[in-house]
Amino acid sequence: MRLFWLYGLLQCLIFIGCPESYAQSVTAPTGLLRWKLHIDNRTSFIPGGNFGMWGGSLGYTWGTLEREVTLGYYWAGSRGKRQLSAISKAEAKQTDAAGYSKTDLYFVSTGYWHILFNEPRWKAGIPIELGIGQSTTTLVLLSGEPLSEKPVEHTLVPLQIGGYGEWKATRWVGLGLQSGYRHNLRPSQSIPSFNGVFFRVRVLVYPQALRDGLAFVFKEKPLPSPFWGDKKKNK
């Protein structure tokens, strides 16, 4: 059971991300805890339908507010490419166009998370992200036959601005919601627009869960209560 507990904690911290640790007050993170790993899946409401993107980023935080700078990579993925193709195909049928586009896209993104307040139970801020990448578009007939042999490439410069709120439900886990608007600063008629409102839900595992788990596995200490205000069980 102890090994299962440790394995589960490590998997959560690696694949979900590991934000700050809190006890009864907010303190600035130190050492490795300043570095954050984020796995990202964003859903966007773009003209013509929904569009999803996968991504990941590495962040560095500082101070008690834990403002953060990030460097990440985002891509359409197989589902996102199907969604863009379906939108383009539907538009072609409505306008009686001869064909539609199949588009793949990706971009590198830098971000700054301006945290407005960081309390033991709540956190909120304004993330601003600017990226640069490329789209590759192939034009095809409605029957599926290619219209051109060479794909059309286009440079993308997506700007994403929004808001972020985090509820630190327990000392071990929390929930976060980011929502905003994405605007491509270099639009092109050769690709479907992916401007629009986006959102993502985050499940956060805090380092305190790892600390308590390690003490349980290696020092045989009883697991403290993860719930806030349970002082007797947290001693």
PDB file of C-alpha atoms in Angstrom:
ATOM      1  CA  MET A   1       0.000   0.000   0.000  1.00  0.00           C
ATOM      2  CA  ARG A   2       2.843   2.383   0.822  1.00  0.00           C
ATOM      3  CA  LEU A   3       4.503   1.808  -2.560  1.00  0.00           C
ATOM      4  CA  PHE A   4       1.174   2.282  -4.336  1.00  0.00           C
ATOM      5  CA  TRP A   5       0.667   5.577  -2.493  1.00  0.00           C
ATOM      6  CA  LEU A   6       4.134   6.826  -3.459  1.00  0.00           C
ATOM      7  CA  TYR A   7       3.734   5.769  -7.088  1.00  0.00           C
ATOM      8  CA  GLY A   8       0.390   7.535  -7.361  1.00  0.00           C
ATOM      9  CA  LEU A   9       1.778  10.755  -5.917  1.00  0.00           C
ATOM     10  CA  LEU A  10       4.737  10.796  -8.275  1.00  0.00           C
ATOM     11  CA  GLN A  11       2.525  10.173 -11.312  1.00  0.00           C
ATOM     12  CA  CYS A  12       0.191  13.002 -10.345  1.00  0.00           C
ATOM     13  CA  LEU A  13       3.045  15.440  -9.796  1.00  0.00           C
ATOM     14  CA  ILE A  14       4.702  14.580 -13.107  1.00  0.00           C
ATOM     15  CA  PHE A  15       1.662  14.522 -15.386  1.00  0.00           C
ATOM     16  CA  ILE A  16      -0.684  17.054 -13.780  1.00  0.00           C
ATOM     17  CA  GLY A  17       1.697  19.680 -12.405  1.00  0.00           C
ATOM     18  CA  CYS A  18       2.888  20.649  -8.980  1.00  0.00           C
ATOM     19  CA  PRO A  19       2.019  24.135  -7.762  1.00  0.00           C
ATOM     20  CA  GLU A  20       2.911  25.622  -4.408  1.00  0.00           C
ATOM     21  CA  SER A  21       2.741  24.065  -0.961  1.00  0.00           C
ATOM     22  CA  TYR A  22       0.606  25.616   1.772  1.00  0.00           C
ATOM     23  CA  ALA A  23       0.128  24.938   5.463  1.00  0.00           C
ATOM     24  CA  GLN A  24      -1.831  27.566   7.419  1.00  0.00           C
ATOM     25  CA  SER A  25      -0.229  30.574   5.680  1.00  0.00           C
ATOM     26  CA  VAL A  26       1.185  31.430   2.281  1.00  0.00           C
ATOM     27  CA  THR A  27       4.974  31.283   1.988  1.00  0.00           C
ATOM     28  CA  ALA A  28       7.238  31.789  -0.994  1.00  0.00           C
ATOM     29  CA  PRO A  29       8.392  28.531  -2.635  1.00  0.00           C
ATOM     30  CA  THR A  30      12.070  27.709  -2.622  1.00  0.00           C
ATOM     31  CA  GLY A  31      14.425  25.530  -4.648  1.00  0.00           C
ATOM     32  CA  LEU A  32      12.824  23.047  -7.014  1.00  0.00           C
ATOM     33  CA  LEU A  33       9.334  24.100  -5.905  1.00  0.00           C
ATOM     34  CA  ARG A  34       9.774  27.290  -7.922  1.00  0.00           C
ATOM     35  CA  TRP A  35       9.616  25.214 -11.121  1.00  0.00           C
ATOM     36  CA  LYS A  36       6.185  24.073 -12.358  1.00  0.00           C
ATOM     37  CA  LEU A  37       5.217  21.543 -15.004  1.00  0.00           C
ATOM     38  CA  HIS A  38       1.841  22.061 -16.699  1.00  0.00           C
ATOM     39  CA  ILE A  39      -0.013  19.663 -19.002  1.00  0.00           C
ATOM     40  CA  ASP A  40      -2.594  21.629 -20.967  1.00  0.00           C
ATOM     41  CA  ASN A  41      -5.759  20.796 -22.919  1.00  0.00           C
ATOM     42  CA  ARG A  42      -7.672  23.863 -24.089  1.00  0.00           C
ATOM     43  CA  THR A  43     -11.131  23.945 -25.629  1.00  0.00           C
ATOM     44  CA  SER A  44     -11.914  26.916 -27.884  1.00  0.00           C
ATOM     45  CA  PHE A  45     -15.154  28.263 -29.330  1.00  0.00           C
ATOM     46  CA  ILE A  46     -14.087  29.418 -32.793  1.00  0.00           C
ATOM     47  CA  PRO A  47     -16.174  30.476 -35.816  1.00  0.00           C
ATOM     48  CA  GLY A  48     -17.964  27.381 -37.052  1.00  0.00           C
ATOM     49  CA  GLY A  49     -17.536  25.082 -34.053  1.00  0.00           C
ATOM     50  CA  ASN A  50     -15.287  23.884 -31.250  1.00  0.00           C
ATOM     51  CA  PHE A  51     -11.535  23.381 -31.457  1.00  0.00           C
ATOM     52  CA  GLY A  52      -9.249  21.630 -28.969  1.00  0.00           C
ATOM     53  CA  MET A  53      -5.492  21.908 -28.546  1.00  0.00           C
ATOM     54  CA  TRP A  54      -2.953  20.002 -26.486  1.00  0.00           C
ATOM     55  CA  GLY A  55       0.066  21.616 -24.904  1.00  0.00           C
ATOM     56  CA  GLY A  56       2.594  21.652 -22.136  1.00  0.00           C
ATOM     57  CA  SER A  57       4.695  24.310 -20.458  1.00  0.00           C
ATOM     58  CA  LEU A  58       7.461  24.781 -17.928  1.00  0.00           C
ATOM     59  CA  GLY A  59       7.082  27.674 -15.513  1.00  0.00           C
ATOM     60  CA  TYR A  60       9.187  29.507 -12.944  1.00  0.00           C
ATOM     61  CA  THR A  61       7.615  31.359 -10.011  1.00  0.00           C
ATOM     62  CA  TRP A  62       8.909  33.921  -7.526  1.00  0.00           C
ATOM     63  CA  GLY A  63       7.700  35.756  -4.418  1.00  0.00           C
ATOM     64  CA  THR A  64       4.769  35.062  -2.115  1.00  0.00           C
ATOM     65  CA  LEU A  65       2.302  35.977  -4.870  1.00  0.00           C
ATOM     66  CA  GLU A  66       3.952  33.321  -7.049  1.00  0.00           C
ATOM     67  CA  ARG A  67       3.896  35.291 -10.271  1.00  0.00           C
ATOM     68  CA  GLU A  68       5.089  33.053 -13.060  1.00  0.00           C
ATOM     69  CA  VAL A  69       6.787  33.054 -16.465  1.00  0.00           C
ATOM     70  CA  THR A  70       6.241  30.062 -18.737  1.00  0.00           C
ATOM     71  CA  LEU A  71       7.573  28.550 -21.937  1.00  0.00           C
ATOM     72  CA  GLY A  72       5.304  26.066 -23.675  1.00  0.00           C
ATOM     73  CA  TYR A  73       4.433  24.203 -26.854  1.00  0.00           C
ATOM     74  CA  TYR A  74       0.930  23.696 -28.279  1.00  0.00           C
ATOM     75  CA  TRP A  75      -0.361  21.617 -31.178  1.00  0.00           C
ATOM     76  CA  ALA A  76      -3.683  20.715 -32.792  1.00  0.00           C
ATOM     77  CA  GLY A  77      -3.417  16.940 -32.459  1.00  0.00           C
ATOM     78  CA  SER A  78      -5.508  14.458 -34.436  1.00  0.00           C
ATOM     79  CA  ARG A  79      -8.791  15.592 -32.857  1.00  0.00           C
ATOM     80  CA  GLY A  80      -8.050  19.271 -33.433  1.00  0.00           C
ATOM     81  CA  LYS A  81      -7.153  18.649 -37.079  1.00  0.00           C
ATOM     82  CA  ARG A  82     -10.422  16.768 -37.605  1.00  0.00           C
ATOM     83  CA  GLN A  83     -12.352  19.634 -36.028  1.00  0.00           C
ATOM     84  CA  LEU A  84     -10.696  22.259 -38.265  1.00  0.00           C
ATOM     85  CA  SER A  85     -11.320  20.110 -41.347  1.00  0.00           C
ATOM     86  CA  ALA A  86     -14.966  19.620 -40.411  1.00  0.00           C
ATOM     87  CA  ILE A  87     -15.441  23.382 -39.978  1.00  0.00           C
ATOM     88  CA  SER A  88     -13.807  24.131 -43.334  1.00  0.00           C
ATOM     89  CA  LYS A  89     -15.822  21.399 -45.077  1.00  0.00           C
ATOM     90  CA  ALA A  90     -19.105  22.679 -43.646  1.00  0.00           C
ATOM     91  CA  GLU A  91     -18.297  26.214 -44.818  1.00  0.00           C
ATOM     92  CA  ALA A  92     -17.437  24.899 -48.303  1.00  0.00           C
ATOM     93  CA  LYS A  93     -20.804  23.152 -48.579  1.00  0.00           C
ATOM     94  CA  GLN A  94     -22.667  26.275 -47.455  1.00  0.00           C
ATOM     95  CA  THR A  95     -20.887  28.490 -49.996  1.00  0.00           C
ATOM     96  CA  ASP A  96     -20.848  25.894 -52.816  1.00  0.00           C
ATOM     97  CA  ALA A  97     -17.048  26.002 -52.891  1.00  0.00           C
ATOM     98  CA  ALA A  98     -15.161  23.369 -54.862  1.00  0.00           C
ATOM     99  CA  GLY A  99     -13.069  22.233 -51.922  1.00  0.00           C
ATOM    100  CA  TYR A 100     -12.016  22.739 -48.335  1.00  0.00           C
ATOM    101  CA  SER A 101      -8.815  22.792 -46.295  1.00  0.00           C
ATOM    102  CA  LYS A 102      -7.126  20.271 -44.027  1.00  0.00           C
ATOM    103  CA  THR A 103      -4.977  22.171 -41.540  1.00  0.00           C
ATOM    104  CA  ASP A 104      -2.385  21.232 -38.962  1.00  0.00           C
ATOM    105  CA  LEU A 105      -0.888  23.859 -36.662  1.00  0.00           C
ATOM    106  CA  TYR A 106       1.511  24.258 -33.764  1.00  0.00           C
ATOM    107  CA  PHE A 107       3.247  27.082 -31.925  1.00  0.00           C
ATOM    108  CA  VAL A 108       5.712  27.871 -29.155  1.00  0.00           C
ATOM    109  CA  SER A 109       4.306  30.197 -26.501  1.00  0.00           C
ATOM    110  CA  THR A 110       5.787  32.396 -23.781  1.00  0.00           C
ATOM    111  CA  GLY A 111       3.601  33.543 -20.922  1.00  0.00           C
ATOM    112  CA  TYR A 112       3.478  35.808 -17.898  1.00  0.00           C
ATOM    113  CA  TRP A 113       1.009  35.074 -15.107  1.00  0.00           C
ATOM    114  CA  HIS A 114       0.340  38.295 -13.191  1.00  0.00           C
ATOM    115  CA  ILE A 115      -1.079  37.036  -9.888  1.00  0.00           C
ATOM    116  CA  LEU A 116      -3.345  39.584  -8.187  1.00  0.00           C
ATOM    117  CA  PHE A 117      -3.723  37.799  -4.857  1.00  0.00           C
ATOM    118  CA  ASN A 118      -2.579  34.511  -3.370  1.00  0.00           C
ATOM    119  CA  GLU A 119      -4.354  33.435  -0.194  1.00  0.00           C
ATOM    120  CA  PRO A 120      -4.250  30.094   1.646  1.00  0.00           C
ATOM    121  CA  ARG A 121      -7.530  29.011   0.001  1.00  0.00           C
ATOM    122  CA  TRP A 122      -7.787  31.128  -3.158  1.00  0.00           C
ATOM    123  CA  LYS A 123      -5.576  32.432  -5.943  1.00  0.00           C
ATOM    124  CA  ALA A 124      -6.388  34.655  -8.933  1.00  0.00           C
ATOM    125  CA  GLY A 125      -4.473  36.344 -11.709  1.00  0.00           C
ATOM    126  CA  ILE A 126      -4.234  37.452 -15.326  1.00  0.00           C
ATOM    127  CA  PRO A 127      -2.232  35.204 -17.698  1.00  0.00           C
ATOM    128  CA  ILE A 128      -0.868  36.799 -20.885  1.00  0.00           C
ATOM    129  CA  GLU A 129       0.632  34.506 -23.550  1.00  0.00           C
ATOM    130  CA  LEU A 130       2.260  35.271 -26.904  1.00  0.00           C
ATOM    131  CA  GLY A 131       3.348  32.563 -29.326  1.00  0.00           C
ATOM    132  CA  ILE A 132       4.845  31.973 -32.734  1.00  0.00           C
ATOM    133  CA  GLY A 133       4.359  28.903 -34.884  1.00  0.00           C
ATOM    134  CA  GLN A 134       3.247  27.538 -38.207  1.00  0.00           C
ATOM    135  CA  SER A 135       0.226  26.082 -39.943  1.00  0.00           C
ATOM    136  CA  THR A 136       0.280  23.619 -42.832  1.00  0.00           C
ATOM    137  CA  THR A 137      -2.787  23.528 -45.053  1.00  0.00           C
ATOM    138  CA  THR A 138      -3.705  21.100 -47.830  1.00  0.00           C
ATOM    139  CA  LEU A 139      -6.582  21.963 -50.167  1.00  0.00           C
ATOM    140  CA  VAL A 140      -8.834  19.057 -51.162  1.00  0.00           C
ATOM    141  CA  LEU A 141     -12.036  18.560 -53.137  1.00  0.00           C
ATOM    142  CA  LEU A 142     -15.237  17.673 -51.310  1.00  0.00           C
ATOM    143  CA  SER A 143     -14.756  14.183 -52.707  1.00  0.00           C
ATOM    144  CA  GLY A 144     -11.410  13.962 -50.896  1.00  0.00           C
ATOM    145  CA  GLU A 145      -9.093  14.343 -53.888  1.00  0.00           C
ATOM    146  CA  PRO A 146      -6.228  16.830 -53.417  1.00  0.00           C
ATOM    147  CA  LEU A 147      -6.497  20.206 -55.159  1.00  0.00           C
ATOM    148  CA  SER A 148      -2.797  20.987 -54.815  1.00  0.00           C
ATOM    149  CA  GLU A 149       0.265  18.811 -54.368  1.00  0.00           C
ATOM    150  CA  LYS A 150       2.228  21.252 -52.206  1.00  0.00           C
ATOM    151  CA  PRO A 151       0.820  22.241 -48.785  1.00  0.00           C
ATOM    152  CA  VAL A 152       0.474  25.947 -47.970  1.00  0.00           C
ATOM    153  CA  GLU A 153       2.535  27.061 -44.957  1.00  0.00           C
ATOM    154  CA  HIS A 154       1.731  30.141 -42.889  1.00  0.00           C
ATOM    155  CA  THR A 155       3.319  31.750 -39.821  1.00  0.00           C
ATOM    156  CA  LEU A 156       1.072  32.099 -36.762  1.00  0.00           C
ATOM    157  CA  VAL A 157       1.377  34.668 -33.948  1.00  0.00           C
ATOM    158  CA  PRO A 158      -1.341  33.824 -31.383  1.00  0.00           C
ATOM    159  CA  LEU A 159      -1.969  36.231 -28.498  1.00  0.00           C
ATOM    160  CA  GLN A 160      -3.937  34.817 -25.544  1.00  0.00           C
ATOM    161  CA  ILE A 161      -5.211  36.968 -22.666  1.00  0.00           C
ATOM    162  CA  GLY A 162      -7.593  35.907 -19.926  1.00  0.00           C
ATOM    163  CA  GLY A 163      -8.207  35.329 -16.255  1.00  0.00           C
ATOM    164  CA  TYR A 164      -7.354  32.542 -13.833  1.00  0.00           C
ATOM    165  CA  GLY A 165      -8.892  31.439 -10.552  1.00  0.00           C
ATOM    166  CA  GLU A 166      -7.744  28.653  -8.238  1.00  0.00           C
ATOM    167  CA  TRP A 167      -9.531  27.014  -5.319  1.00  0.00           C
ATOM    168  CA  LYS A 168      -7.189  25.221  -2.944  1.00  0.00           C
ATOM    169  CA  ALA A 169      -9.756  22.688  -1.817  1.00  0.00           C
ATOM    170  CA  THR A 170      -7.359  20.799   0.485  1.00  0.00           C
ATOM    171  CA  ARG A 171      -3.685  20.818   1.413  1.00  0.00           C
ATOM    172  CA  TRP A 172      -3.129  18.121  -1.223  1.00  0.00           C
ATOM    173  CA  VAL A 173      -5.278  19.024  -4.228  1.00  0.00           C
ATOM    174  CA  GLY A 174      -7.030  21.996  -5.776  1.00  0.00           C
ATOM    175  CA  LEU A 175      -8.973  23.079  -8.839  1.00  0.00           C
ATOM    176  CA  GLY A 176      -8.179  25.879 -11.280  1.00  0.00           C
ATOM    177  CA  LEU A 177     -10.050  27.492 -14.167  1.00  0.00           C
ATOM    178  CA  GLN A 178      -8.452  29.570 -16.917  1.00  0.00           C
ATOM    179  CA  SER A 179     -10.550  31.351 -19.520  1.00  0.00           C
ATOM    180  CA  GLY A 180      -9.692  33.982 -22.086  1.00  0.00           C
ATOM    181  CA  TYR A 181      -9.573  34.989 -25.723  1.00  0.00           C
ATOM    182  CA  ARG A 182      -7.118  33.906 -28.426  1.00  0.00           C
ATOM    183  CA  HIS A 183      -6.370  36.180 -31.379  1.00  0.00           C
ATOM    184  CA  ASN A 184      -4.010  35.330 -34.223  1.00  0.00           C
ATOM    185  CA  LEU A 185      -2.032  38.482 -35.065  1.00  0.00           C
ATOM    186  CA  ARG A 186      -1.195  37.093 -38.544  1.00  0.00           C
ATOM    187  CA  PRO A 187      -4.478  35.828 -40.022  1.00  0.00           C
ATOM    188  CA  SER A 188      -4.680  34.193 -43.434  1.00  0.00           C
ATOM    189  CA  GLN A 189      -7.511  33.173 -45.735  1.00  0.00           C
ATOM    190  CA  SER A 190      -5.699  29.896 -46.390  1.00  0.00           C
ATOM    191  CA  ILE A 191      -6.484  28.555 -42.894  1.00  0.00           C
ATOM    192  CA  PRO A 192      -9.648  28.499 -40.768  1.00  0.00           C
ATOM    193  CA  SER A 193      -9.683  31.158 -38.065  1.00  0.00           C
ATOM    194  CA  PHE A 194      -8.841  29.787 -34.630  1.00  0.00           C
ATOM    195  CA  ASN A 195      -9.622  33.076 -32.885  1.00  0.00           C
ATOM    196  CA  GLY A 196     -12.112  32.712 -30.081  1.00  0.00           C
ATOM    197  CA  VAL A 197     -12.865  32.207 -26.416  1.00  0.00           C
ATOM    198  CA  PHE A 198     -11.008  29.325 -24.778  1.00  0.00           C
ATOM    199  CA  PHE A 199     -11.053  27.653 -21.385  1.00  0.00           C
ATOM    200  CA  ARG A 200      -9.333  24.875 -19.498  1.00  0.00           C
ATOM    201  CA  VAL A 201      -9.892  23.193 -16.136  1.00  0.00           C
ATOM    202  CA  ARG A 202      -6.827  22.323 -14.070  1.00  0.00           C
ATOM    203  CA  VAL A 203      -6.462  19.629 -11.420  1.00  0.00           C
ATOM    204  CA  LEU A 204      -3.560  20.597  -9.171  1.00  0.00           C
ATOM    205  CA  VAL A 205      -1.583  18.349  -6.850  1.00  0.00           C
ATOM    206  CA  TYR A 206       0.456  20.294  -4.294  1.00  0.00           C
ATOM    207  CA  PRO A 207       3.922  19.273  -3.043  1.00  0.00           C
ATOM    208  CA  GLN A 208       2.479  18.850   0.462  1.00  0.00           C
ATOM    209  CA  ALA A 209       0.870  15.640  -0.804  1.00  0.00           C
ATOM    210  CA  LEU A 210       4.304  14.345  -1.796  1.00  0.00           C
ATOM    211  CA  ARG A 211       5.832  15.362   1.534  1.00  0.00           C
ATOM    212  CA  ASP A 212       3.093  13.627   3.517  1.00  0.00           C
ATOM    213  CA  GLY A 213       3.302  10.580   1.261  1.00  0.00           C
ATOM    214  CA  LEU A 214       7.082  10.278   1.605  1.00  0.00           C
ATOM    215  CA  ALA A 215       6.833  10.554   5.381  1.00  0.00           C
ATOM    216  CA  PHE A 216       4.165   7.846   5.344  1.00  0.00           C
ATOM    217  CA  VAL A 217       6.238   5.507   3.135  1.00  0.00           C
ATOM    218  CA  PHE A 218       9.744   5.960   4.515  1.00  0.00           C
ATOM    219  CA  LYS A 219       9.260   7.256   8.067  1.00  0.00           C
ATOM    220  CA  GLU A 220       6.053   5.339   8.807  1.00  0.00           C
ATOM    221  CA  LYS A 221       4.357   8.486  10.048  1.00  0.00           C
ATOM    222  CA  PRO A 222       0.553   8.509  10.012  1.00  0.00           C
ATOM    223  CA  LEU A 223      -0.982  10.457   7.164  1.00  0.00           C
ATOM    224  CA  PRO A 224      -2.197  13.867   8.359  1.00  0.00           C
ATOM    225  CA  SER A 225      -5.598  15.126   7.344  1.00  0.00           C
ATOM    226  CA  PRO A 226      -5.494  16.999   4.029  1.00  0.00           C
ATOM    227  CA  PHE A 227      -8.470  19.157   5.019  1.00  0.00           C
ATOM    228  CA  TRP A 228      -8.104  22.741   6.157  1.00  0.00           C
ATOM    229  CA  GLY A 229      -8.801  23.557   9.785  1.00  0.00           C
ATOM    230  CA  ASP A 230      -8.346  19.978  11.017  1.00  0.00           C
ATOM    231  CA  LYS A 231      -5.619  20.977  13.486  1.00  0.00           C
ATOM    232  CA  LYS A 232      -5.669  17.815  15.599  1.00  0.00           C
ATOM    233  CA  LYS A 233      -5.058  15.505  12.655  1.00  0.00           C
ATOM    234  CA  ASN A 234      -2.422  17.803  11.135  1.00  0.00           C
ATOM    235  CA  LYS A 235      -0.156  17.810  14.187  1.00  0.00           C
TER     236      LYS A 235
END
